[in-house]
Structure formats: C-alpha cells, structure tokens
mmCIF file of C-alpha atoms in Angstrom:
data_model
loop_
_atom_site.group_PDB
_atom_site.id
_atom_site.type_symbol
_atom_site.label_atom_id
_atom_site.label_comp_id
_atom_site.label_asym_id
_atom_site.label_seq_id
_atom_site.Cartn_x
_atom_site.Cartn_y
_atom_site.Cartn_z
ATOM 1 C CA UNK A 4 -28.075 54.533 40.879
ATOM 2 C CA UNK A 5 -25.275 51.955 39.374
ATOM 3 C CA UNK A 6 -21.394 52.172 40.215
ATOM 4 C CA UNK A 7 -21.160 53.998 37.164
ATOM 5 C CA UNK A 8 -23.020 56.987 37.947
ATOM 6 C CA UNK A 9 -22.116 57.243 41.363
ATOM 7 C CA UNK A 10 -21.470 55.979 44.623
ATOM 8 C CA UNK A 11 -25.023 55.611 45.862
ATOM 9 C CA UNK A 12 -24.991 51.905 44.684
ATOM 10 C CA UNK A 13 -23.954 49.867 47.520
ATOM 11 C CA UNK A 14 -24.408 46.106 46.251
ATOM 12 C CA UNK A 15 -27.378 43.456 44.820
ATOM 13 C CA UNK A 16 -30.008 41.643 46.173
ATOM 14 C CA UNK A 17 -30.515 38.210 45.737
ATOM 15 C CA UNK A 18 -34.103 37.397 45.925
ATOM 16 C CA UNK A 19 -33.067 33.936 45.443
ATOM 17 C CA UNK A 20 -36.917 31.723 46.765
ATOM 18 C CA UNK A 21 -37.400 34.673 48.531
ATOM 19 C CA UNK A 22 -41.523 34.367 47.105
ATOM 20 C CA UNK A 23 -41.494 30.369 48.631
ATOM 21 C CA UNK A 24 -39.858 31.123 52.311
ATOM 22 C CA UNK A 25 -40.897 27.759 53.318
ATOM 23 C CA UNK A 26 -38.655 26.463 50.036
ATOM 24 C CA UNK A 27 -35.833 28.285 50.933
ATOM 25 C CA UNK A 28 -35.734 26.376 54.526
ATOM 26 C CA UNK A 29 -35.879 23.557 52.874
ATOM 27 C CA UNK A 30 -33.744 24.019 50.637
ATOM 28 C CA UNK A 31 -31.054 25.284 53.165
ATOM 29 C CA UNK A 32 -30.676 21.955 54.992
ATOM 30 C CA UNK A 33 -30.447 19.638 51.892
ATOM 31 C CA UNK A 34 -27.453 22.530 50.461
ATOM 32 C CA UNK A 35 -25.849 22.305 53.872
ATOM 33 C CA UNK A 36 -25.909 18.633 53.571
ATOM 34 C CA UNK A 37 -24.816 17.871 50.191
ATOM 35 C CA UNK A 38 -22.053 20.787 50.595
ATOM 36 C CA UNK A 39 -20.737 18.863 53.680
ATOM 37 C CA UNK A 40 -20.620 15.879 51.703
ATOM 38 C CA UNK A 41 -19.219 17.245 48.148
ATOM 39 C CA UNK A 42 -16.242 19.018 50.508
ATOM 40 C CA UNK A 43 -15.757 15.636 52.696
ATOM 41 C CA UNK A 44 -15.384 13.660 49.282
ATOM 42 C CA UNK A 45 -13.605 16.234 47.358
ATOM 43 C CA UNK A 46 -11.343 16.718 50.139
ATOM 44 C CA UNK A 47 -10.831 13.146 50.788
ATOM 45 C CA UNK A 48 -9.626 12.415 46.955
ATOM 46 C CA UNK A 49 -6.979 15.273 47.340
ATOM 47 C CA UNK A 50 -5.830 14.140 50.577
ATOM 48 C CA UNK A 51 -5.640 10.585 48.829
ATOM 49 C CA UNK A 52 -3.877 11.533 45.810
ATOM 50 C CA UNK A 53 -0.930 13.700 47.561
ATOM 51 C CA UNK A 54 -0.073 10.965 49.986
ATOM 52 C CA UNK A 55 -0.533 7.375 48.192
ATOM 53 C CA UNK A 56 2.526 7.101 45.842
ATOM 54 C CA UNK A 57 0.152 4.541 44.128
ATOM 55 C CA UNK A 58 -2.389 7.248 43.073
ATOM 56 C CA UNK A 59 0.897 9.375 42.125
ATOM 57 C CA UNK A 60 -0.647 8.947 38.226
ATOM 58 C CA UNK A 61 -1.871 10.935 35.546
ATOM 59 C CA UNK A 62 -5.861 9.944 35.998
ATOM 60 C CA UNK A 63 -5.422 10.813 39.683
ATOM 61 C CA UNK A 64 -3.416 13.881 39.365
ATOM 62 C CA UNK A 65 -6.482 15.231 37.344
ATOM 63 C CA UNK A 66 -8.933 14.462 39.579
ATOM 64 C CA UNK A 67 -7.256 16.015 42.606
ATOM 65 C CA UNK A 68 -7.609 19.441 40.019
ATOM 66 C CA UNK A 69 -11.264 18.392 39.397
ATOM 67 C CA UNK A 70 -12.268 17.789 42.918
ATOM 68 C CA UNK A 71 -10.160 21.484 43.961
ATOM 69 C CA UNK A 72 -11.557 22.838 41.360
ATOM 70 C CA UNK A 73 -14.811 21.761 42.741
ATOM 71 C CA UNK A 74 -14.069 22.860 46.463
ATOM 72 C CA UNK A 75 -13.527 25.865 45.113
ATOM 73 C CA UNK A 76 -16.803 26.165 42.742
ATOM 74 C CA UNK A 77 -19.284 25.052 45.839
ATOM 75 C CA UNK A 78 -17.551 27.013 48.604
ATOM 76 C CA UNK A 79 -17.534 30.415 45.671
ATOM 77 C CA UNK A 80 -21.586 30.102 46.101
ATOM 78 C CA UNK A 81 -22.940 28.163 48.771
ATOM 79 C CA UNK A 82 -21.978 30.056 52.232
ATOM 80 C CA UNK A 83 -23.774 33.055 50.565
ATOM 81 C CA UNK A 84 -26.836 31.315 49.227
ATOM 82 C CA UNK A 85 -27.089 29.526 52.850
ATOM 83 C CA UNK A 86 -26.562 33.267 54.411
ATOM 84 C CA UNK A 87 -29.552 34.621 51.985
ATOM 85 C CA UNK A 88 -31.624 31.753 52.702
ATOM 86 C CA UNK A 89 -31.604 31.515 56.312
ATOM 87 C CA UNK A 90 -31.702 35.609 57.395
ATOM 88 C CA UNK A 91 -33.713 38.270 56.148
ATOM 89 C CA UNK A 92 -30.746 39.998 55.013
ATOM 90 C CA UNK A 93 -30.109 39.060 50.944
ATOM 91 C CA UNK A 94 -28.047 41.552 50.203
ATOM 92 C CA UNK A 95 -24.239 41.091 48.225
ATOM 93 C CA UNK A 96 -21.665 43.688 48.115
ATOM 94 C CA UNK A 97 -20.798 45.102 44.317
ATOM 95 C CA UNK A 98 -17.168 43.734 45.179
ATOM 96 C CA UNK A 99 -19.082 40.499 46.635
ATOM 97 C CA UNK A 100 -20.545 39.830 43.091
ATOM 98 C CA UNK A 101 -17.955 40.638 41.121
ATOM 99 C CA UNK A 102 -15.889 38.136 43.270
ATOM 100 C CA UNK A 103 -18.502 35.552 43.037
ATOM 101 C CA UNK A 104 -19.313 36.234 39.445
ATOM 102 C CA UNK A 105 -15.391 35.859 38.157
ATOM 103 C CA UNK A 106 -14.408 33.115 40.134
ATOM 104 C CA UNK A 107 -17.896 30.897 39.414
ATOM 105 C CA UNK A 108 -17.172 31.957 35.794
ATOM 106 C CA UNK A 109 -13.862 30.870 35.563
ATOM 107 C CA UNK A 110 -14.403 27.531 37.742
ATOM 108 C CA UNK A 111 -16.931 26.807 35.187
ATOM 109 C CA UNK A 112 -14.528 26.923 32.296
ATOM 110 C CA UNK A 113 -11.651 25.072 33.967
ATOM 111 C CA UNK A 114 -13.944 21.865 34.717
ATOM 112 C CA UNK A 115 -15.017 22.022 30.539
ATOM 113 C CA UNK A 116 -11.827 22.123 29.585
ATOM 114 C CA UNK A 117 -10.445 19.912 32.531
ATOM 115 C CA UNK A 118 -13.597 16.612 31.519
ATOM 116 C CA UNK A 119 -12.585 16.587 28.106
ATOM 117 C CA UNK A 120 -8.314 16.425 28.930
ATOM 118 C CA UNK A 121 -9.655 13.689 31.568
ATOM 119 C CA UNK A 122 -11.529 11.628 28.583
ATOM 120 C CA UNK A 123 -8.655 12.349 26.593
ATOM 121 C CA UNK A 124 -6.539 10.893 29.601
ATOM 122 C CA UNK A 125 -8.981 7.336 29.682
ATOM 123 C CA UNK A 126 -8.806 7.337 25.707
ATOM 124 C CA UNK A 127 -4.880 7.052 26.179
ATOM 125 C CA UNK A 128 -5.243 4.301 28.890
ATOM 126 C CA UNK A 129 -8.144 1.796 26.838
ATOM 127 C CA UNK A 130 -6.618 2.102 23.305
ATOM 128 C CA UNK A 131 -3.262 3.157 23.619
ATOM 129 C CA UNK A 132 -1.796 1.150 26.869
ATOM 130 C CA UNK A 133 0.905 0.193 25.856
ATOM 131 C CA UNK A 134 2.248 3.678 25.088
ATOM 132 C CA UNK A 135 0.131 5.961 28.274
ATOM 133 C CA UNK A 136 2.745 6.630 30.015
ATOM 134 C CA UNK A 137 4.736 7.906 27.063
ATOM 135 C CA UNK A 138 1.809 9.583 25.912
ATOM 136 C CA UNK A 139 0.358 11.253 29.543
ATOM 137 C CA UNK A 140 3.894 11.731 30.789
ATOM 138 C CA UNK A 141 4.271 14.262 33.529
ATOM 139 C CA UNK A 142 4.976 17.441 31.906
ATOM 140 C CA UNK A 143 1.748 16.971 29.225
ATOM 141 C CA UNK A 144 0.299 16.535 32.406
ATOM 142 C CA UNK A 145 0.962 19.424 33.937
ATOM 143 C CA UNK A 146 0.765 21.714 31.217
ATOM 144 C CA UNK A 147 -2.565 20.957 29.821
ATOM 145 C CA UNK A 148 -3.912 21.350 33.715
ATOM 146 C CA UNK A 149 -1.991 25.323 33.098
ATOM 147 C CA UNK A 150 -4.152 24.871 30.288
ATOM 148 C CA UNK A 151 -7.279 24.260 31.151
ATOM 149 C CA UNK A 152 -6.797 26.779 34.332
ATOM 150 C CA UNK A 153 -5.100 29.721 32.382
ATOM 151 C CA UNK A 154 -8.198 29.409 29.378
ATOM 152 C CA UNK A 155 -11.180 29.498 32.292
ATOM 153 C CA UNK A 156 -9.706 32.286 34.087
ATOM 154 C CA UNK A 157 -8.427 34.429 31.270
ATOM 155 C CA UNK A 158 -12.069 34.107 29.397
ATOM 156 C CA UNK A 159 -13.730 35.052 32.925
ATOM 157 C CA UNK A 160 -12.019 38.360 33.374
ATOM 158 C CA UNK A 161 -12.843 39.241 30.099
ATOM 159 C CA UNK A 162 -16.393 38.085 30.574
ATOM 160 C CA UNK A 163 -16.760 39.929 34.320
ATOM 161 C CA UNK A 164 -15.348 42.991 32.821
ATOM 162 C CA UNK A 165 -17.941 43.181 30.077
ATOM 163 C CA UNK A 166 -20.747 42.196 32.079
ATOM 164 C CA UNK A 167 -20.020 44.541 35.176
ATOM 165 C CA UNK A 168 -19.657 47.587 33.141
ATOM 166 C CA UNK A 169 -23.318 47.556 31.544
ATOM 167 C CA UNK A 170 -25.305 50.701 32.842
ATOM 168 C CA UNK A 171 -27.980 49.241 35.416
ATOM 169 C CA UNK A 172 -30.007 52.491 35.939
ATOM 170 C CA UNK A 173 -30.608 51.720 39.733
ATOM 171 C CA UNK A 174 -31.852 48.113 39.238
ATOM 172 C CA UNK A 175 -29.831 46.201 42.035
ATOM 173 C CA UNK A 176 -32.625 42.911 42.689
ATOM 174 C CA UNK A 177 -30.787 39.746 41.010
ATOM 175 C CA UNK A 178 -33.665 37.059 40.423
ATOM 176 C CA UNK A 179 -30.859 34.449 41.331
ATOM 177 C CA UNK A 180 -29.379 32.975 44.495
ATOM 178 C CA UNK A 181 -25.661 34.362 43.219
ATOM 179 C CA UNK A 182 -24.071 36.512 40.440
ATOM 180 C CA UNK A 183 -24.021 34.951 36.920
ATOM 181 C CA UNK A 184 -23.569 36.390 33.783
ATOM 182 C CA UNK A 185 -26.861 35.560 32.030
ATOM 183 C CA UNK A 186 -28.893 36.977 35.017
ATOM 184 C CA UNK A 187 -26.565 40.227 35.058
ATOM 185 C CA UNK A 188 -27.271 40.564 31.110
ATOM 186 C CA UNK A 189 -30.856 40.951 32.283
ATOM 187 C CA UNK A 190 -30.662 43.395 34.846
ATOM 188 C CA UNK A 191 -28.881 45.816 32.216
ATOM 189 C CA UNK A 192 -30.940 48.746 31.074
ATOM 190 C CA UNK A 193 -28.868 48.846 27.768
ATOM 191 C CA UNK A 194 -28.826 46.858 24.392
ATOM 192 C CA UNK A 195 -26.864 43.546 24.826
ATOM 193 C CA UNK A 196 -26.789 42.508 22.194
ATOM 194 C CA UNK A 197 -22.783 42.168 21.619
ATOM 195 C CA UNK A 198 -22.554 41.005 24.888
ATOM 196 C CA UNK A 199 -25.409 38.055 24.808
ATOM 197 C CA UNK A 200 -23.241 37.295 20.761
ATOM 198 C CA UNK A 201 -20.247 37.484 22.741
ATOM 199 C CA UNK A 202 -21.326 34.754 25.552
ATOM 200 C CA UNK A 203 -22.944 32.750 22.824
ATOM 201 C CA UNK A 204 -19.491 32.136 21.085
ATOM 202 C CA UNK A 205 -17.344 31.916 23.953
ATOM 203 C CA UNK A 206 -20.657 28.949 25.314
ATOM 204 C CA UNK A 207 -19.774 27.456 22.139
ATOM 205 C CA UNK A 208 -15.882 27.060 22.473
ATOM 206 C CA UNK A 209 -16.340 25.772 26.172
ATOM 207 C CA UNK A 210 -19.478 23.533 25.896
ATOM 208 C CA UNK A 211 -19.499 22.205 22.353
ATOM 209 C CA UNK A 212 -16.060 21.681 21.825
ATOM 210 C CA UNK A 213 -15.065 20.003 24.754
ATOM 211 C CA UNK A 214 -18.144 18.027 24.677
ATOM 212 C CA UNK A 215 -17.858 17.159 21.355
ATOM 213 C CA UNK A 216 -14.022 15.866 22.073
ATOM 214 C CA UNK A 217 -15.154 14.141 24.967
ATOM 215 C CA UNK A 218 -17.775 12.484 22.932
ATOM 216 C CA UNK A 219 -14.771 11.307 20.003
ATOM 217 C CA UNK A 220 -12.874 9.536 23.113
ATOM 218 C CA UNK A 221 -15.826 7.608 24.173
ATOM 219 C CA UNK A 222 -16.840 6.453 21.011
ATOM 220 C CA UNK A 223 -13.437 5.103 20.161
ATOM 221 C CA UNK A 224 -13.254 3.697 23.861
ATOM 222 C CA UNK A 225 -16.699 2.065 23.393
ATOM 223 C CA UNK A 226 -15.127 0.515 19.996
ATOM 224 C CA UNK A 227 -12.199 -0.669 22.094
ATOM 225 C CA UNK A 228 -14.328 -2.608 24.795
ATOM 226 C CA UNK A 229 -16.225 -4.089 22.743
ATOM 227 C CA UNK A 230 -12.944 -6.196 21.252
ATOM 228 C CA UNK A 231 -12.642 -7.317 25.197
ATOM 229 C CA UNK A 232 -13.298 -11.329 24.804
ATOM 230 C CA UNK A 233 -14.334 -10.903 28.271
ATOM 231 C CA UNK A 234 -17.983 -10.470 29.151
ATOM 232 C CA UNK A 235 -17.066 -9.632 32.762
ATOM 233 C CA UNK A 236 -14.303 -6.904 31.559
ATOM 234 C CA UNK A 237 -16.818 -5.764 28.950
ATOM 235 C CA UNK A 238 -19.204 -4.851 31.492
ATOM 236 C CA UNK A 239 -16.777 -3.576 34.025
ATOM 237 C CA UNK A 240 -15.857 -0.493 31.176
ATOM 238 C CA UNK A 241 -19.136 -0.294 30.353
ATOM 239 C CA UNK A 242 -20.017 0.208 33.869
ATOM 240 C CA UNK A 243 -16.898 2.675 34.718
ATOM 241 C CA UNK A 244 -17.367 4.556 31.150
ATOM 242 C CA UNK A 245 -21.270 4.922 31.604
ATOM 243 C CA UNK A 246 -20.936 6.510 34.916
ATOM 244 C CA UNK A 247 -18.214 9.160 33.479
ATOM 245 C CA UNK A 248 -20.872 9.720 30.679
ATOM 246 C CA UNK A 249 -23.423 10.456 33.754
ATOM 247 C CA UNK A 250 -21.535 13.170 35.079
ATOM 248 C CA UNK A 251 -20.870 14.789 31.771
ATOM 249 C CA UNK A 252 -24.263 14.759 30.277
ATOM 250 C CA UNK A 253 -25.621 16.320 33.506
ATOM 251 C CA UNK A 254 -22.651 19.263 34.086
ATOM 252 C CA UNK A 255 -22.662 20.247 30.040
ATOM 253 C CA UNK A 256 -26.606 19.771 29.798
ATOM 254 C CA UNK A 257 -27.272 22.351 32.320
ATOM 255 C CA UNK A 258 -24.944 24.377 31.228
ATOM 256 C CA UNK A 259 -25.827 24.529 27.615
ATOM 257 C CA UNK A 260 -29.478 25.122 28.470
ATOM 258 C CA UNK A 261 -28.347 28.212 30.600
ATOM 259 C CA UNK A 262 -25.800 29.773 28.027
ATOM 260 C CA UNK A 263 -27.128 29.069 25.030
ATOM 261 C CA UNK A 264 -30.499 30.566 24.960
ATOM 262 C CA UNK A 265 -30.849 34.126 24.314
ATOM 263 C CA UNK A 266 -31.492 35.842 28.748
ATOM 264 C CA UNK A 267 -34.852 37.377 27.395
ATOM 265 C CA UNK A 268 -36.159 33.111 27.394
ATOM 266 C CA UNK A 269 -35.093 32.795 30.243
ATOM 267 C CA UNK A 270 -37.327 30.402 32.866
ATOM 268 C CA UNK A 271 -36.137 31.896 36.228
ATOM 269 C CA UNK A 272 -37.415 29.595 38.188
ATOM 270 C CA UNK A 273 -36.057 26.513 35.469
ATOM 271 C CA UNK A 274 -32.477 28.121 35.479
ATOM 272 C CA UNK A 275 -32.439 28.434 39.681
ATOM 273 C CA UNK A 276 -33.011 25.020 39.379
ATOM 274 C CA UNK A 277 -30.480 23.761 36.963
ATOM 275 C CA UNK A 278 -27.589 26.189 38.323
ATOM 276 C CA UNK A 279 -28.318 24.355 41.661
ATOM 277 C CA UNK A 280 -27.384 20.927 39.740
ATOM 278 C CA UNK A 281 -24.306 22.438 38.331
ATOM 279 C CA UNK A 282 -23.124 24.175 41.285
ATOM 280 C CA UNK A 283 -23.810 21.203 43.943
ATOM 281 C CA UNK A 284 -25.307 18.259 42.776
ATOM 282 C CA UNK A 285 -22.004 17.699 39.800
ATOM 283 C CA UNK A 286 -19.179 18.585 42.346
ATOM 284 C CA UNK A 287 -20.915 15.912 44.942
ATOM 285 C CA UNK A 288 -21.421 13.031 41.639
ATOM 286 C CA UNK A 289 -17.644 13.936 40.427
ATOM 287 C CA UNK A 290 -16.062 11.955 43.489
ATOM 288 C CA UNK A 291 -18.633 9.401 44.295
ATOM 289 C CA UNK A 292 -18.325 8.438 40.643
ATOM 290 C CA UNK A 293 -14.945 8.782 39.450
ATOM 291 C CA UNK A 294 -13.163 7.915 42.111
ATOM 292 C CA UNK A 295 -15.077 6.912 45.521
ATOM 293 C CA UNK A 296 -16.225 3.661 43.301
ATOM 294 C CA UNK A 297 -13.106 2.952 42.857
ATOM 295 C CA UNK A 298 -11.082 -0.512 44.205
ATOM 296 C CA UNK A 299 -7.461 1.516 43.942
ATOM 297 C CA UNK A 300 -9.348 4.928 46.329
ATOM 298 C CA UNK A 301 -10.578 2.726 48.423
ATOM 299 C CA UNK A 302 -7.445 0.814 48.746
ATOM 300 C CA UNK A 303 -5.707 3.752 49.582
ATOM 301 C CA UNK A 304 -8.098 4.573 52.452
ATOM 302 C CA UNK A 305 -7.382 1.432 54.056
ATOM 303 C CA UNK A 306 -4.114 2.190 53.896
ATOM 304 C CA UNK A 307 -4.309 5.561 55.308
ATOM 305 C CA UNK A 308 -6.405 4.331 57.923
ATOM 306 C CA UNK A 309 -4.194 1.370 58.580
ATOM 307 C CA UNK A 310 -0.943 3.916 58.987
ATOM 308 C CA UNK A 311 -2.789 6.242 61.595
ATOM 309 C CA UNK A 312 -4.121 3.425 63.895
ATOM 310 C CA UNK A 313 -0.960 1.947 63.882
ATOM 311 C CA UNK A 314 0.935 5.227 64.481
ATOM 312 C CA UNK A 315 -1.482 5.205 67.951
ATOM 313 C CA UNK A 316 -0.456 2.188 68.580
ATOM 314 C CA UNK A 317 3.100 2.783 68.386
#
C-alpha cells in the first residue's frame, strides 16, 4: 500500500547490485575510497579559500560553492548506498527518500547553473582582463551564487512534490542504489505522462542552456588564446581550458542521457552506472582539476603548512 492510501507503507528498497553481491563488495571499497578522497579535496579547497586572502577572488569564491556543493551531493547518497551495499538490510525510510531525492535534485541543479556562471567567470578573466574585477565584482558574485542556489532548490521542491505524490499501488523495490526522479517515475502505477513532459523541459533549461552558455565562453576563450604570441602560454590555456571542458562534458553527458530519454528506455543497469559518475567520480575530478592543479592552491598549502609548523615551533 503507498503513503497515499494508508499508513501500511513504511519506506523503499533499494535493490541497488543486489543480483551481483560479489559487485556490490567491490564496489563498496572503491565508493569508500573515492568518497574519502572527493571530501579530503573538496574540503581542502574550502579550507583554502576562507583562510588565504590571496584566494579571497571571484574564481575561488566559486569553487569553494562548487566543492560544498559537492560535499553535500556525495555525502546526500553515499553513506546510504555503502549501508545497502555492505548489510542485508536495503531498506530507506519514505522520509529517507524524499530527503535524498530533494536534496540530490536540487544539488544537481545548483552545480548546472553554478559551471556555466564559473565559465562565464574565466570568459571575464581571458577576454575582458582589464575590466574582471569591474565586471565579477563582489556583489555579482554573490548574487548569481543566490542564483544558482535559489533556481536548483526551488525547481527540486517542485519536482519532489510531483514525483512523491504519484499513486504507487504497493510497489516499494527502487531498481537504484538511491531515490531519483526518473526511477520514481517508473515505479508509479499511473500515467506520467505530464510528469516525464514536465522533467523533460525543466532537463532542458538546466542541461542545454547552461551547457550551451558554457560552450559560447569557451569558444570565444579558445578565439582569445589563440591571439597569445606565446606557444608556451598557448598551451598552458589550452591545457587549463581542456581540463574544465573534461569535467563538463562528463557531469552534463551523464546527465542528459539520464533526463532526457523517456524512463520506459531506460537501461537500469547503464543508468546505475552513469549516476555513479555523476554522483562520485565529477565531485572527486572538480578539485583535482580546477583547482588541486593549480600553482596559486598549491601555494597556499605551503603556506598553510608553513604557518602551523611554525606555530609548533613557537
């Protein structure tokens, strides 16, 4: 019986790899590893970026909300997919999903919006630097991080809200490893229609837009490099813009192919596998790559590190 028709309906269960056991231990020590090392890197950038007044800028200030943002996305998911995969138990409370399935959700929209105000940011800085700080001054800044927040979240409640209240008719078994919206479409014993039109346009706004801006800025940064006289500085861009490329192709191509296809095409097995890219292997590529790389981050550490061994010497 579903929440609707009663109180008999006391949560989902995640059957996750529950058909490949020997998969799912596996699988649980290379999570548990690259969610040790996402948080350690993610954590290390915001640590870096509140207390170096050198990394007190506008690219940094963004990435501190990318790599929070991504904190929050892995540790939304993970404990509960390493908690399924390592106990017999696979059950999630209705609360439990709805949790997992706004805040996911909403994460999801903040980082689309948040990669294309961060190529916007790098447009500003290659063909415009003579006027970035005028342009990225600190209360754009801020406000187009409200932005980007304010637009995930306020699309995910709507989203949760339509998804949760489809009629289930006692189906509870989620073919997933946590609560997502296409997997939740298919569970429904109603017409969804609406709901799969719905998700389609909203996929569009977040993943073709954005992309497509993101896209713009690169092109006219590529045009802009490629005036550097310098062979050296021609390949340093190339090499700093192609790695921000990386990370975008591989969050908005796995998300595309999950959203935009109609839930009744849906590969289970494919779309376990690509929601595990987007939910671990992007948030541990955003700081290697955009910042970890880096000569100014790794500056900073040194400097950090310097200040705390001499505090114990002192």
């Amino acid at each position: 019986m579903d929440r609707a028709n009663g109180s008999l309906f006391s949560g989902f269960i995640l059957l996750g790899f529950s058909n490949r056991p020997q998969l799912e231990t596996a699988l649980f020590a290379v999570i548990l590893v690259i969610y040790f090392l996402s948080f350690l890197g993610n954590s290390t950038i915001i640590l870096l970026s509140v207390v170096d007044p050198h990394l007190h800028t506008p690219m940094y200030f963004f990435l501190s909300n990318l790599s929070f943002m991504d904190l929050c996305l892995t540790t939304c998911t993970v404990p509960q997919t390493l908690f399924n995969f390592k106990g017999k138990d696979k059950t999630i409370t209705y609360g439990g999903c709805v949790t997992q399935l706004f805040i996911a959700l909403g994460l999801g929209g903040v980082e689309c919006v948040l990669l294309s105000v961060m190529a916007y940011d790098r447009y500003a800085a290659v063909c415009r630097p003579l006027h970035y700080m005028v342009i990225m001054h600190p209360q754009l800044c801020l406000q187009l991080v409200i932005t980007a927040w304010l637009t995930g979240f306020g699309n995910s409640m709507v989203q949760t809200a339509l998804t949760m209240t489809l009629p289930l008719c006692g189906r509870n078994r989620l073919d997933h490893f946590f609560c997502e919206v296409p997997v939740m479409l298919k569970l429904a014993c109603a017409n969804t229609f609406i709901n799969e039109a719905e998700l389609f346009a909203v996929s569009v706004f977040f993943l073709v837009v954005p992309l497509s801006l993101i896209l713009v800025s690169y092109g006219h940064i590529t045009h802009a490099v490629l005036k550097i006289k310098s062979a050296q500085g021609r390949r340093k861009a190339f090499g700093t813009c192609g790695s921000h490329l990386l990370v975008v192709i591989i969050f908005f191509g796995t998300l595309i192919s999950m959203y935009l296809q109609p839930p009744s095409s849906y590969s289970q097995d494919v779309n376990k596998s690509i929601a595990l890219f987007y939910t671990l292997v992007t948030p541990l590529l955003n700081p290697l790559i955009y910042t970890l790389r880096n000569k100014e981050v790794k500056s900073a550490l040194r400097r950090i590190i310097g200040r705390s061994t001499d505090s114990r010497k002192s």
